[in-house]
Amino acid sequence: MKSCKKATYLMSKQLDAQLGFSEKLSLKIHLMMCGNCHRCNKQLQTVHHLCAQRSTDLPNSSDKA
Amino acid sequence: MASINDYAQQLTELRPKLITFTMLQIPDRNYAEDLVQDAIIAAIESIEKYEGKAAFDTWVYSILKFKLIDHIRQKKREQDHFASDEQETDIDGFFDKKAHWNPDDAPQQWHNPAELHLRTHFWEVFDFCLLHLPTSTARVFALRELMEMDTDEICECLAISEQNCWTILHRARLKLRSCLERGWFLKEGEST
């Protein structure tokens, strides 16, 4: 897979569903070769986890004080 | 422990935000206001159960979230036709002709994202970015990431295909990523 756009589609899809074997493999190889997509993948995962954590936000550490 | 006045004040301040959040899923303002009213009443009635483990607004949001999910599940057969906003969410602009990242849109390094969920201001930027997505896109993203529904159920509720759902989420995530980077991460980098 050469296309970064397509790689970003798979990065997003893997947050919602199990990727097929060839999807997983082509994404993995693309991420090993492409720094931009590697960063993007980490960031999409970060946002995904932040959203999940939002509902377990702890009070005292909030900077709203 | 906060007084009744403090809670009343916080609920009053929170109300417009709750309505905006609800209107992503229920565009009818009167209906959205009613649902928010229900959530506020439920919060007041169970205020003694609020143990201060979560931030107060997060706690109120979670009450609203369950009311919204109930509403969406009940109404799934009566949903308005889901209008996809394909053109508005075009993400082709991020990529060049070969579908590689444009230099201006390529992801930059993010610093210290781990503690971000504890920072209220981050969530203000996040909500700004979310509400600037086209409506249908924001709606699907909020169902998936903020209300934690799985894509099967979202597809069923909105009567869209799973493929369509993944495409919408893909666009939403890339747009949101870009907005967060410009609105938060690059500015944070400048200030440190």
GROMACS .gro file of C-alpha atoms in nm:
model
  257
    1MET     CA    1   0.000   0.000   0.000
    2LYS     CA    2   0.155   0.326  -0.112
    3SER     CA    3  -0.120   0.568  -0.029
    4CYS     CA    4  -0.108   0.756   0.302
    5LYS     CA    5  -0.477   0.835   0.266
    6LYS     CA    6  -0.560   0.467   0.249
    7ALA     CA    7  -0.331   0.395   0.544
    8THR     CA    8  -0.519   0.655   0.751
    9TYR     CA    9  -0.845   0.481   0.662
   10LEU     CA   10  -0.713   0.154   0.805
   11MET     CA   11  -0.576   0.330   1.116
   12SER     CA   12  -0.921   0.465   1.180
   13LYS     CA   13  -1.098   0.139   1.098
   14GLN     CA   14  -0.884  -0.059   1.342
   15LEU     CA   15  -1.027   0.155   1.624
   16ASP     CA   16  -1.374   0.024   1.538
   17ALA     CA   17  -1.325  -0.324   1.398
   18GLN     CA   18  -1.080  -0.610   1.360
   19LEU     CA   19  -0.873  -0.563   1.044
   20GLY     CA   20  -0.827  -0.853   0.805
   21PHE     CA   21  -0.484  -1.018   0.781
   22SER     CA   22  -0.377  -0.842   0.460
   23GLU     CA   23  -0.509  -0.506   0.587
   24LYS     CA   24  -0.308  -0.547   0.906
   25LEU     CA   25   0.005  -0.645   0.719
   26SER     CA   26  -0.009  -0.364   0.465
   27LEU     CA   27  -0.079  -0.109   0.740
   28LYS     CA   28   0.210  -0.237   0.948
   29ILE     CA   29   0.452  -0.213   0.658
   30HIS     CA   30   0.331   0.132   0.563
   31LEU     CA   31   0.372   0.255   0.923
   32MET     CA   32   0.728   0.120   0.934
   33MET     CA   33   0.819   0.323   0.629
   34CYS     CA   34   0.622   0.643   0.677
   35GLY     CA   35   0.696   0.878   0.968
   36ASN     CA   36   0.394   1.100   0.905
   37CYS     CA   37   0.155   0.807   0.915
   38HIS     CA   38   0.333   0.660   1.215
   39ARG     CA   39   0.270   0.987   1.404
   40CYS     CA   40  -0.086   1.004   1.275
   41ASN     CA   41  -0.157   0.650   1.393
   42LYS     CA   42  -0.032   0.727   1.743
   43GLN     CA   43  -0.235   1.048   1.754
   44LEU     CA   44  -0.559   0.882   1.644
   45GLN     CA   45  -0.506   0.625   1.919
   46THR     CA   46  -0.434   0.902   2.169
   47VAL     CA   47  -0.758   1.082   2.083
   48HIS     CA   48  -0.950   0.753   2.101
   49HIS     CA   49  -0.813   0.681   2.450
   50LEU     CA   50  -0.860   1.039   2.570
   51CYS     CA   51  -1.228   1.020   2.476
   52ALA     CA   52  -1.265   0.696   2.671
   53GLN     CA   53  -1.086   0.847   2.971
   54ARG     CA   54  -1.297   1.161   2.961
   55SER     CA   55  -1.573   0.985   3.150
   56THR     CA   56  -1.335   0.872   3.423
   57ASP     CA   57  -1.180   1.215   3.463
   58LEU     CA   58  -1.054   1.272   3.817
   59PRO     CA   59  -1.148   1.587   4.006
   60ASN     CA   60  -0.844   1.723   4.188
   61SER     CA   61  -0.604   1.707   3.901
   62SER     CA   62  -0.829   1.916   3.679
   63ASP     CA   63  -0.671   2.252   3.595
   64LYS     CA   64  -1.009   2.418   3.632
   65ALA     CA   65  -0.953   2.480   4.005
   66MET     CA   66  -1.817   1.975   4.995
   67ALA     CA   67  -1.978   2.222   4.757
   68SER     CA   68  -2.301   2.393   4.865
   69ILE     CA   69  -2.637   2.372   4.689
   70ASN     CA   70  -2.574   2.718   4.549
   71ASP     CA   71  -2.246   2.606   4.395
   72TYR     CA   72  -2.413   2.312   4.223
   73ALA     CA   73  -2.704   2.526   4.103
   74GLN     CA   74  -2.458   2.778   3.963
   75GLN     CA   75  -2.255   2.507   3.787
   76LEU     CA   76  -2.566   2.347   3.639
   77THR     CA   77  -2.685   2.683   3.506
   78GLU     CA   78  -2.348   2.749   3.348
   79LEU     CA   79  -2.331   2.399   3.202
   80ARG     CA   80  -2.679   2.403   3.049
   81PRO     CA   81  -2.597   2.576   2.714
   82LYS     CA   82  -2.308   2.332   2.656
   83LEU     CA   83  -2.531   2.035   2.735
   84ILE     CA   84  -2.790   2.164   2.487
   85THR     CA   85  -2.529   2.205   2.212
   86PHE     CA   86  -2.402   1.852   2.276
   87THR     CA   87  -2.757   1.712   2.269
   88MET     CA   88  -2.845   1.895   1.949
   89LEU     CA   89  -2.575   1.699   1.769
   90GLN     CA   90  -2.803   1.398   1.812
   91ILE     CA   91  -3.143   1.569   1.836
   92PRO     CA   92  -3.157   1.872   1.606
   93ASP     CA   93  -3.499   1.982   1.739
   94ARG     CA   94  -3.406   2.249   1.994
   95ASN     CA   95  -3.720   2.216   2.208
   96TYR     CA   96  -3.675   1.844   2.229
   97ALA     CA   97  -3.306   1.883   2.312
   98GLU     CA   98  -3.386   2.136   2.585
   99ASP     CA   99  -3.640   1.897   2.735
  100LEU     CA  100  -3.390   1.614   2.744
  101VAL     CA  101  -3.126   1.837   2.905
  102GLN     CA  102  -3.389   1.946   3.156
  103ASP     CA  103  -3.454   1.579   3.238
  104ALA     CA  104  -3.082   1.518   3.285
  105ILE     CA  105  -3.045   1.823   3.512
  106ILE     CA  106  -3.341   1.710   3.722
  107ALA     CA  107  -3.193   1.361   3.744
  108ALA     CA  108  -2.861   1.514   3.853
  109ILE     CA  109  -3.031   1.722   4.123
  110GLU     CA  110  -3.232   1.425   4.247
  111SER     CA  111  -2.925   1.207   4.276
  112ILE     CA  112  -2.682   1.478   4.391
  113GLU     CA  113  -2.624   1.285   4.710
  114LYS     CA  114  -2.478   1.003   4.504
  115TYR     CA  115  -2.221   1.237   4.352
  116GLU     CA  116  -1.906   1.140   4.534
  117GLY     CA  117  -1.671   1.386   4.377
  118LYS     CA  118  -1.473   1.109   4.207
  119ALA     CA  119  -1.533   1.259   3.865
  120ALA     CA  120  -1.538   1.629   3.783
  121PHE     CA  121  -1.891   1.760   3.837
  122ASP     CA  122  -1.952   1.848   3.472
  123THR     CA  123  -1.826   1.503   3.364
  124TRP     CA  124  -2.072   1.347   3.604
  125VAL     CA  125  -2.362   1.552   3.464
  126TYR     CA  126  -2.251   1.468   3.109
  127SER     CA  127  -2.259   1.099   3.191
  128ILE     CA  128  -2.620   1.130   3.313
  129LEU     CA  129  -2.710   1.313   2.993
  130LYS     CA  130  -2.522   1.057   2.787
  131PHE     CA  131  -2.735   0.770   2.919
  132LYS     CA  132  -3.055   0.966   2.856
  133LEU     CA  133  -2.942   1.038   2.501
  134ILE     CA  134  -2.847   0.677   2.433
  135ASP     CA  135  -3.190   0.564   2.560
  136HIS     CA  136  -3.355   0.819   2.337
  137ILE     CA  137  -3.153   0.713   2.030
  138ARG     CA  138  -3.222   0.343   2.091
  139GLN     CA  139  -3.594   0.402   2.131
  140LYS     CA  140  -3.619   0.625   1.829
  141LYS     CA  141  -3.403   0.423   1.594
  142ARG     CA  142  -3.690   0.320   1.373
  143GLU     CA  143  -3.822   0.672   1.345
  144GLN     CA  144  -3.489   0.840   1.265
  145ASP     CA  145  -3.492   1.107   0.998
  146HIS     CA  146  -3.307   1.008   0.690
  147PHE     CA  147  -2.938   1.034   0.774
  148ALA     CA  148  -2.795   1.307   0.553
  149SER     CA  149  -2.434   1.232   0.477
  150ASP     CA  150  -2.218   1.544   0.437
  151GLU     CA  151  -1.964   1.393   0.207
  152GLN     CA  152  -1.851   1.704   0.027
  153GLU     CA  153  -1.802   1.915   0.336
  154THR     CA  154  -1.586   1.654   0.501
  155ASP     CA  155  -1.362   1.600   0.207
  156ILE     CA  156  -1.018   1.513   0.342
  157ASP     CA  157  -0.847   1.509   0.001
  158GLY     CA  158  -0.700   1.849   0.085
  159PHE     CA  159  -0.467   1.686   0.337
  160PHE     CA  160  -0.304   1.475   0.064
  161ASP     CA  161  -0.126   1.536  -0.267
  162LYS     CA  162  -0.204   1.376  -0.602
  163LYS     CA  163  -0.032   1.055  -0.503
  164ALA     CA  164  -0.234   1.046  -0.179
  165HIS     CA  165   0.073   1.124   0.034
  166TRP     CA  166   0.056   1.388   0.307
  167ASN     CA  167   0.088   1.751   0.196
  168PRO     CA  168   0.379   1.910   0.384
  169ASP     CA  169   0.150   2.166   0.551
  170ASP     CA  170  -0.093   1.900   0.670
  171ALA     CA  171   0.153   1.628   0.772
  172PRO     CA  172   0.117   1.522   1.137
  173GLN     CA  173   0.359   1.699   1.373
  174GLN     CA  174   0.501   1.566   1.696
  175TRP     CA  175   0.256   1.602   1.991
  176HIS     CA  176   0.408   1.667   2.330
  177ASN     CA  177   0.284   1.503   2.650
  178PRO     CA  178  -0.054   1.384   2.532
  179ALA     CA  179  -0.087   1.135   2.820
  180GLU     CA  180  -0.216   1.375   3.085
  181LEU     CA  181  -0.435   1.574   2.851
  182HIS     CA  182  -0.770   1.437   2.958
  183LEU     CA  183  -0.718   1.606   3.295
  184ARG     CA  184  -0.696   1.949   3.139
  185THR     CA  185  -1.023   2.135   3.111
  186HIS     CA  186  -0.891   2.373   2.848
  187PHE     CA  187  -0.794   2.085   2.622
  188TRP     CA  188  -1.158   1.971   2.623
  189GLU     CA  189  -1.271   2.322   2.531
  190VAL     CA  190  -1.049   2.305   2.222
  191PHE     CA  191  -1.171   1.950   2.157
  192ASP     CA  192  -1.539   2.053   2.176
  193PHE     CA  193  -1.471   2.348   1.949
  194CYS     CA  194  -1.312   2.113   1.693
  195LEU     CA  195  -1.595   1.860   1.725
  196LEU     CA  196  -1.866   2.122   1.677
  197HIS     CA  197  -1.688   2.253   1.369
  198LEU     CA  198  -1.718   1.920   1.194
  199PRO     CA  199  -2.013   1.897   0.957
  200THR     CA  200  -2.322   1.794   1.155
  201SER     CA  201  -2.367   1.433   1.045
  202THR     CA  202  -1.996   1.366   1.080
  203ALA     CA  203  -1.987   1.512   1.431
  204ARG     CA  204  -2.294   1.310   1.518
  205VAL     CA  205  -2.140   0.976   1.421
  206PHE     CA  206  -1.811   1.064   1.591
  207ALA     CA  207  -1.987   1.160   1.916
  208LEU     CA  208  -2.191   0.839   1.916
  209ARG     CA  209  -1.879   0.632   1.866
  210GLU     CA  210  -1.618   0.808   2.079
  211LEU     CA  211  -1.810   1.001   2.343
  212MET     CA  212  -2.109   0.774   2.388
  213GLU     CA  213  -1.907   0.460   2.324
  214MET     CA  214  -2.159   0.287   2.099
  215ASP     CA  215  -2.008   0.028   1.867
  216THR     CA  216  -2.030   0.071   1.491
  217ASP     CA  217  -2.287  -0.211   1.455
  218GLU     CA  218  -2.531  -0.025   1.672
  219ILE     CA  219  -2.459   0.314   1.515
  220CYS     CA  220  -2.528   0.165   1.171
  221GLU     CA  221  -2.854   0.019   1.293
  222CYS     CA  222  -2.968   0.340   1.460
  223LEU     CA  223  -2.883   0.565   1.166
  224ALA     CA  224  -2.966   0.308   0.897
  225ILE     CA  225  -2.629   0.339   0.725
  226SER     CA  226  -2.389   0.070   0.607
  227GLU     CA  227  -2.085  -0.026   0.811
  228GLN     CA  228  -1.861   0.079   0.523
  229ASN     CA  229  -2.026   0.422   0.528
  230CYS     CA  230  -1.979   0.443   0.902
  231TRP     CA  231  -1.605   0.369   0.877
  232THR     CA  232  -1.568   0.627   0.601
  233ILE     CA  233  -1.743   0.893   0.810
  234LEU     CA  234  -1.531   0.810   1.118
  235HIS     CA  235  -1.214   0.818   0.908
  236ARG     CA  236  -1.296   1.170   0.788
  237ALA     CA  237  -1.403   1.283   1.133
  238ARG     CA  238  -1.083   1.160   1.296
  239LEU     CA  239  -0.850   1.315   1.040
  240LYS     CA  240  -1.031   1.649   1.055
  241LEU     CA  241  -1.037   1.646   1.432
  242ARG     CA  242  -0.670   1.548   1.448
  243SER     CA  243  -0.577   1.839   1.228
  244CYS     CA  244  -0.793   2.084   1.425
  245LEU     CA  245  -0.650   1.966   1.760
  246GLU     CA  246  -0.297   1.996   1.628
  247ARG     CA  247  -0.353   2.354   1.514
  248GLY     CA  248  -0.564   2.457   1.809
  249TRP     CA  249  -0.377   2.291   2.092
  250PHE     CA  250  -0.054   2.107   2.020
  251LEU     CA  251   0.124   2.366   1.812
  252LYS     CA  252   0.025   2.648   2.048
  253GLU     CA  253   0.134   2.445   2.351
  254GLY     CA  254   0.468   2.391   2.179
  255GLU     CA  255   0.507   2.765   2.125
  256SER     CA  256   0.434   2.850   2.485
  257THR     CA  257   0.682   2.606   2.637
   0.00000   0.00000   0.00000
